[in-house]
Amino acid sequence: MRQTQQESQTEMRVAYLGPAGTYTEEALLGLCKLMPALGQATFVARPTIADCLLDCDRGNVDYAMVPMENSIEGSVNMTLDWLIHHVEIPIRSEIALLISHHALVHPDRKDSPFSNVEKVLSHPQAIAQCHQFIRQHCPHALIEYTKSTAEAAEYVAHHPEQKLVAIGPRVAGETYGLYEALANIEDHPNNYTRFVLVGHESVNGQSIEAPKMQRTDKTSILVTLPEDFPGALHQVLSAFAWRKLNLTRIESRPTKKKLGSYFFIIDIGQGMDDTLVPGAIAEIEALGCQVRLLGSYPCYMPQDTTTRSTMSMKG
Ligand SMILES: O=C(O)C(=O)Cc1ccccc1
């Protein structure tokens, strides 16, 4: 059985976006199966991404697990911005999950039609991934954003007097005793989210091969271009191109110093090696760019990428 926080202060501790029942917790449980050292850890639910990362930065926990990017909605800017601006914690591992959202109502309201719903609650990414469902089933309901899907489910469980629906994972419905009124309500079936584990120390021990998980390696860097250097980004990209280093993501985020000034987050589709990646980084630095290594780490992706079918009504 998993230890509680009180039982063990010396054991490894991992903060995750909570409360219990979030997709992030599901991702963390998935990673524990692949990295046995993590399986011994105490999980610490924190209410926000910022709390997870700050706790890890201050050493209150050893690792933090947070959502990073969704295949439909794109990056989770809160995670990127905190990793860039507020903390300096390396990424240690990444896992992708196939996300399926469900409409969760209080059991007292299980026979009430969706048209009666006055408020839809969920995390902004989940709301954005279920627009069609909301438009079709409860077009007049107010949207209330919560810090996580499980927070929405918990709120619905505590407010039977209100006409609410939470959007979230099945496990959140089970955790808070809600009725799953409609399953698989996401607009797009191929809805994957990447979650990252960050920590100041690398995770001890070997990772385990899982038959249904495909492992690749990745190196993520943050590049700041020099000012007044036309074609700088082109030259940065050529440093990878002529070395035949595959880039799996380029994302820009504002430096927050002035309008039109950006960082570039670049994911290279391989781990750190002795020559190619350091060579590319040295070439980019020689152009006058600043480069920060965000991490070089294993990435796990479910192999079974079969698409989900359409919604199914319960009962
Ligand atoms: O709120 C959650 O459950 C999370 O883990 C964040 C999230 C929300 C929606 C899709 C993927 C991750």
Coordinates of C-alpha atoms and ligand atoms in Angstrom, one line a residue:
M1 CA 0.0 0.0 0.0
R2 CA 1.2 3.6 -0.8
Q3 CA 2.6 5.4 2.2
T4 CA 0.9 8.6 3.5
Q5 CA 3.0 11.7 4.0
Q6 CA 2.9 11.4 7.8
E7 CA 4.2 7.9 7.7
S8 CA 7.4 8.7 5.9
Q9 CA 9.3 12.0 5.8
T10 CA 12.5 10.5 4.6
E11 CA 11.2 8.6 1.6
M12 CA 11.2 10.0 -1.9
R13 CA 8.3 12.4 -2.4
V14 CA 6.6 13.4 -5.7
A15 CA 4.3 16.3 -6.0
Y16 CA 1.6 16.2 -8.7
L17 CA -1.2 18.4 -9.8
G18 CA -4.0 17.2 -7.5
P19 CA -6.3 16.5 -5.8
A20 CA -6.5 12.8 -6.2
G21 CA -8.0 11.6 -9.5
T22 CA -6.4 14.0 -12.0
Y23 CA -4.9 12.9 -15.3
T24 CA -1.6 13.9 -13.9
E25 CA -1.9 11.4 -11.1
E26 CA -2.8 8.8 -13.7
A27 CA 0.3 9.7 -15.7
L28 CA 2.4 9.5 -12.5
L29 CA 1.1 6.0 -11.8
G30 CA 1.9 5.0 -15.4
L31 CA 5.5 6.3 -14.9
C32 CA 5.8 4.4 -11.7
K33 CA 5.3 1.1 -13.6
L34 CA 8.2 2.0 -15.9
M35 CA 10.6 3.5 -13.3
P36 CA 10.5 1.2 -10.2
A37 CA 12.3 3.7 -8.0
L38 CA 9.3 6.0 -8.3
G39 CA 6.9 3.3 -7.3
Q40 CA 8.2 3.5 -3.7
A41 CA 7.5 7.3 -3.5
T42 CA 5.0 9.1 -1.5
F43 CA 2.6 11.1 -3.7
V44 CA 1.9 14.7 -2.6
A45 CA -1.2 16.3 -4.2
R46 CA -0.8 20.0 -4.8
P47 CA -3.5 22.4 -6.0
T48 CA -1.6 24.1 -8.8
I49 CA 1.2 23.5 -11.3
A50 CA 3.1 26.3 -9.7
D51 CA 2.8 24.7 -6.2
C52 CA 4.2 21.4 -7.6
L53 CA 7.2 23.1 -9.2
L54 CA 7.9 25.4 -6.3
D55 CA 7.8 22.6 -3.8
C56 CA 10.3 20.7 -5.9
D57 CA 12.5 23.7 -6.4
R58 CA 12.6 24.3 -2.6
G59 CA 13.4 20.7 -1.9
N60 CA 10.0 20.0 -0.1
V61 CA 9.6 17.1 -2.6
D62 CA 12.1 15.3 -4.8
Y63 CA 10.1 15.4 -8.0
A64 CA 7.1 17.1 -9.5
M65 CA 4.8 15.7 -12.2
V66 CA 3.0 18.3 -14.3
P67 CA 1.1 18.4 -17.7
M68 CA 3.2 19.8 -20.5
E69 CA 1.5 19.6 -23.9
N70 CA -1.7 18.4 -25.4
S71 CA -2.2 17.1 -28.9
I72 CA -5.3 19.2 -29.4
E73 CA -4.7 22.4 -27.4
G74 CA -1.0 22.6 -27.5
S75 CA 1.4 23.6 -24.7
V76 CA 0.4 24.0 -21.1
N77 CA 1.7 27.6 -20.8
M78 CA 1.6 27.6 -17.0
T79 CA 4.1 24.7 -17.0
L80 CA 6.4 26.2 -19.7
D81 CA 6.4 29.6 -18.1
W82 CA 7.2 28.3 -14.6
L83 CA 10.0 26.1 -15.9
I84 CA 11.4 29.0 -17.9
H85 CA 11.0 32.0 -15.5
H86 CA 10.6 30.8 -12.0
V87 CA 12.4 27.5 -11.3
E88 CA 15.4 25.8 -12.8
I89 CA 14.7 22.1 -12.5
P90 CA 15.7 19.5 -15.2
I91 CA 13.1 17.3 -16.9
R92 CA 13.8 13.7 -16.0
S93 CA 11.1 11.8 -17.9
E94 CA 8.0 12.2 -20.0
I95 CA 5.0 10.1 -20.5
A96 CA 2.0 10.6 -22.9
L97 CA -1.5 9.5 -22.0
L98 CA -4.5 9.0 -24.3
I99 CA -7.1 11.3 -22.7
S100 CA -10.8 10.6 -22.5
H101 CA -13.1 13.0 -20.9
H102 CA -16.4 12.1 -19.2
A103 CA -19.4 14.2 -18.1
L104 CA -19.7 13.6 -14.3
V105 CA -22.8 14.7 -12.3
H106 CA -23.9 14.3 -8.7
P107 CA -25.8 11.0 -8.3
D108 CA -28.9 12.9 -7.0
R109 CA -29.1 14.5 -10.5
K110 CA -28.5 11.4 -12.6
D111 CA -31.9 11.5 -14.1
S112 CA -31.8 15.3 -14.8
P113 CA -31.2 16.2 -18.5
F114 CA -28.1 18.1 -19.6
S115 CA -30.3 21.0 -20.7
N116 CA -30.9 21.7 -17.0
V117 CA -27.2 22.1 -16.3
E118 CA -26.4 25.6 -15.2
K119 CA -22.6 25.3 -14.9
V120 CA -19.9 23.2 -16.5
L121 CA -16.7 22.9 -14.4
S122 CA -13.3 21.8 -15.5
H123 CA -9.6 22.5 -16.1
P124 CA -9.3 24.9 -19.1
Q125 CA -7.6 22.2 -21.3
A126 CA -10.5 19.8 -20.7
I127 CA -13.1 22.5 -21.4
A128 CA -11.2 23.4 -24.7
Q129 CA -11.2 19.7 -25.7
C130 CA -15.0 19.3 -25.2
H131 CA -16.5 22.4 -26.9
Q132 CA -18.8 20.4 -29.2
F133 CA -20.2 18.5 -26.2
I134 CA -20.9 21.7 -24.3
R135 CA -22.4 23.5 -27.4
Q136 CA -24.6 20.5 -28.1
H137 CA -25.8 19.4 -24.7
C138 CA -25.7 22.5 -22.4
P139 CA -25.2 25.5 -24.6
H140 CA -26.6 27.9 -22.0
A141 CA -24.5 26.7 -19.1
L142 CA -21.8 29.0 -17.6
I143 CA -18.3 27.7 -17.8
E144 CA -16.2 27.7 -14.6
Y145 CA -12.5 26.9 -14.9
T146 CA -10.9 25.0 -12.1
K147 CA -7.3 24.3 -11.3
S148 CA -7.7 20.6 -12.2
T149 CA -10.4 18.2 -13.4
A150 CA -10.5 16.4 -10.1
E151 CA -11.0 19.7 -8.3
A152 CA -14.1 20.2 -10.5
A153 CA -15.3 16.7 -9.6
E154 CA -14.8 17.2 -5.9
Y155 CA -16.8 20.5 -6.1
V156 CA -19.7 18.8 -7.8
A157 CA -19.7 16.1 -5.2
H158 CA -20.0 18.7 -2.4
H159 CA -22.7 20.7 -4.1
P160 CA -25.7 18.5 -4.8
E161 CA -28.0 21.5 -4.6
Q162 CA -26.4 23.1 -7.7
K163 CA -27.1 22.0 -11.3
L164 CA -23.5 21.2 -12.3
V165 CA -21.5 18.9 -14.5
A166 CA -17.8 18.3 -14.2
I167 CA -15.7 17.2 -17.1
G168 CA -12.9 14.8 -16.1
P169 CA -11.4 11.4 -16.0
R170 CA -13.4 8.3 -15.0
V171 CA -11.2 7.8 -11.9
A172 CA -12.2 11.3 -10.7
G173 CA -15.9 10.3 -10.9
E174 CA -15.2 7.2 -9.0
T175 CA -13.0 9.0 -6.4
Y176 CA -15.7 11.5 -5.6
G177 CA -18.8 9.3 -6.0
L178 CA -20.2 11.0 -9.1
Y179 CA -22.4 9.5 -11.8
E180 CA -20.9 9.2 -15.3
A181 CA -23.7 10.6 -17.4
L182 CA -21.9 10.5 -20.7
A183 CA -18.5 8.9 -21.6
N184 CA -15.8 9.9 -24.1
I185 CA -17.1 13.5 -24.7
E186 CA -13.9 14.8 -26.2
D187 CA -14.2 16.5 -29.6
H188 CA -11.2 14.7 -31.1
P189 CA -10.5 11.0 -30.5
N190 CA -6.7 11.2 -30.8
N191 CA -6.3 13.3 -27.6
Y192 CA -2.9 12.8 -26.1
T193 CA -1.3 14.8 -23.3
R194 CA 2.4 14.7 -22.4
F195 CA 3.3 15.0 -18.7
V196 CA 6.8 15.6 -17.4
L197 CA 8.6 14.6 -14.3
V198 CA 11.1 17.2 -13.1
G199 CA 13.6 16.9 -10.3
H200 CA 17.0 18.1 -9.2
E201 CA 18.4 14.5 -9.1
S202 CA 18.1 11.9 -11.8
V203 CA 15.8 9.0 -10.9
N204 CA 17.8 6.0 -9.6
G205 CA 17.7 2.6 -11.2
Q206 CA 16.9 1.0 -14.5
S207 CA 13.6 1.7 -16.2
I208 CA 11.5 -1.3 -17.2
E209 CA 10.5 -2.2 -20.7
A210 CA 6.7 -2.2 -21.1
P211 CA 5.2 -4.0 -24.0
K212 CA 2.6 -1.4 -24.7
M213 CA 4.9 1.6 -24.2
Q214 CA 7.2 2.9 -26.9
R215 CA 10.4 4.5 -25.5
T216 CA 12.2 7.3 -27.3
D217 CA 14.8 9.8 -26.0
K218 CA 14.6 13.6 -26.2
T219 CA 16.8 16.6 -25.4
S220 CA 15.0 19.9 -24.7
I221 CA 16.7 23.2 -24.8
L222 CA 15.7 26.9 -24.4
V223 CA 17.3 29.2 -26.9
T224 CA 17.4 33.0 -26.6
L225 CA 18.3 34.7 -29.9
P226 CA 20.6 37.7 -30.0
E227 CA 18.9 41.0 -30.8
D228 CA 19.1 42.6 -34.2
F229 CA 20.4 39.4 -36.0
P230 CA 18.3 38.9 -39.1
G231 CA 18.1 35.2 -39.9
A232 CA 19.3 34.0 -36.5
L233 CA 16.5 31.4 -36.1
H234 CA 17.4 30.1 -39.6
Q235 CA 21.0 29.7 -38.5
V236 CA 20.0 28.0 -35.3
L237 CA 17.9 25.5 -37.2
S238 CA 20.7 24.8 -39.7
A239 CA 22.9 23.7 -36.8
F240 CA 20.5 20.8 -36.4
A241 CA 19.7 20.3 -40.0
W242 CA 23.2 19.6 -41.3
R243 CA 23.9 17.2 -38.4
K244 CA 20.6 15.5 -39.4
L245 CA 19.3 16.0 -35.9
N246 CA 15.5 15.6 -35.9
L247 CA 13.5 18.3 -34.1
T248 CA 10.2 17.2 -32.7
R249 CA 9.0 20.6 -31.4
I250 CA 9.8 24.3 -31.7
E251 CA 7.7 26.5 -29.5
S252 CA 8.1 30.2 -28.8
R253 CA 7.2 31.8 -25.5
P254 CA 7.5 35.6 -24.7
T255 CA 10.6 36.5 -22.7
K256 CA 8.2 38.9 -20.8
K257 CA 10.9 41.6 -21.2
K258 CA 9.4 43.4 -24.1
L259 CA 6.8 43.0 -26.9
G260 CA 8.0 40.8 -29.7
S261 CA 10.9 39.2 -27.8
Y262 CA 10.7 35.4 -27.5
F263 CA 12.4 32.3 -26.2
F264 CA 12.4 29.2 -28.3
I265 CA 11.9 25.8 -26.8
I266 CA 13.4 23.2 -29.1
D267 CA 13.0 19.5 -28.6
I268 CA 15.7 17.3 -30.3
G269 CA 14.6 13.8 -31.0
Q270 CA 17.4 12.0 -29.3
G271 CA 19.2 12.0 -26.0
M272 CA 22.4 13.9 -25.2
D273 CA 25.4 12.3 -26.9
D274 CA 29.1 13.1 -27.0
T275 CA 29.2 14.9 -30.3
L276 CA 26.2 15.8 -32.3
V277 CA 24.0 17.5 -29.7
P278 CA 26.9 19.3 -27.9
G279 CA 28.2 20.3 -31.3
A280 CA 24.9 21.9 -32.3
I281 CA 24.6 23.7 -29.0
A282 CA 28.2 25.0 -29.3
E283 CA 27.5 26.3 -32.8
I284 CA 24.3 28.0 -31.6
E285 CA 26.2 29.6 -28.7
A286 CA 28.8 30.8 -31.2
L287 CA 26.1 32.7 -33.0
G288 CA 25.5 34.7 -29.8
C289 CA 22.5 32.8 -28.6
Q290 CA 22.0 31.8 -25.0
V291 CA 21.2 28.1 -24.6
R292 CA 19.8 26.5 -21.5
L293 CA 19.5 22.7 -21.2
L294 CA 16.0 21.8 -20.0
G295 CA 16.7 18.1 -19.8
S296 CA 17.7 15.0 -21.7
Y297 CA 15.3 12.2 -20.8
P298 CA 13.3 9.1 -21.8
C299 CA 9.8 9.6 -23.3
Y300 CA 7.1 7.0 -23.1
M301 CA 4.2 6.9 -25.5
P302 CA 1.4 4.2 -25.6
Q303 CA 1.9 2.0 -28.6
D304 CA -1.8 1.4 -29.1
T305 CA -2.8 4.6 -30.8
T306 CA -6.1 3.3 -32.0
T307 CA -8.7 6.1 -32.1
R308 CA -11.6 6.4 -29.6
S309 CA -15.1 6.0 -30.8
T310 CA -17.9 8.6 -30.3
M311 CA -19.8 9.3 -27.1
S312 CA -21.8 6.6 -25.3
M313 CA -24.7 7.3 -23.0
K314 CA -24.9 5.4 -19.7
G315 CA -28.0 3.6 -18.4
Ligands
LIG1 O1 -6.8 18.6 -14.4 C1 -6.2 17.5 -14.6 O2 -6.7 16.4 -14.4 C2 -4.8 17.5 -15.2 O3 -4.1 16.6 -14.9 C3 -4.5 18.6 -16.2 C4 -5.1 18.1 -17.5 C5 -6.3 18.6 -17.8 C6 -6.9 18.2 -19.1 C7 -6.2 17.4 -19.9 C8 -4.9 16.9 -19.5 C9 -4.4 17.3 -18.3

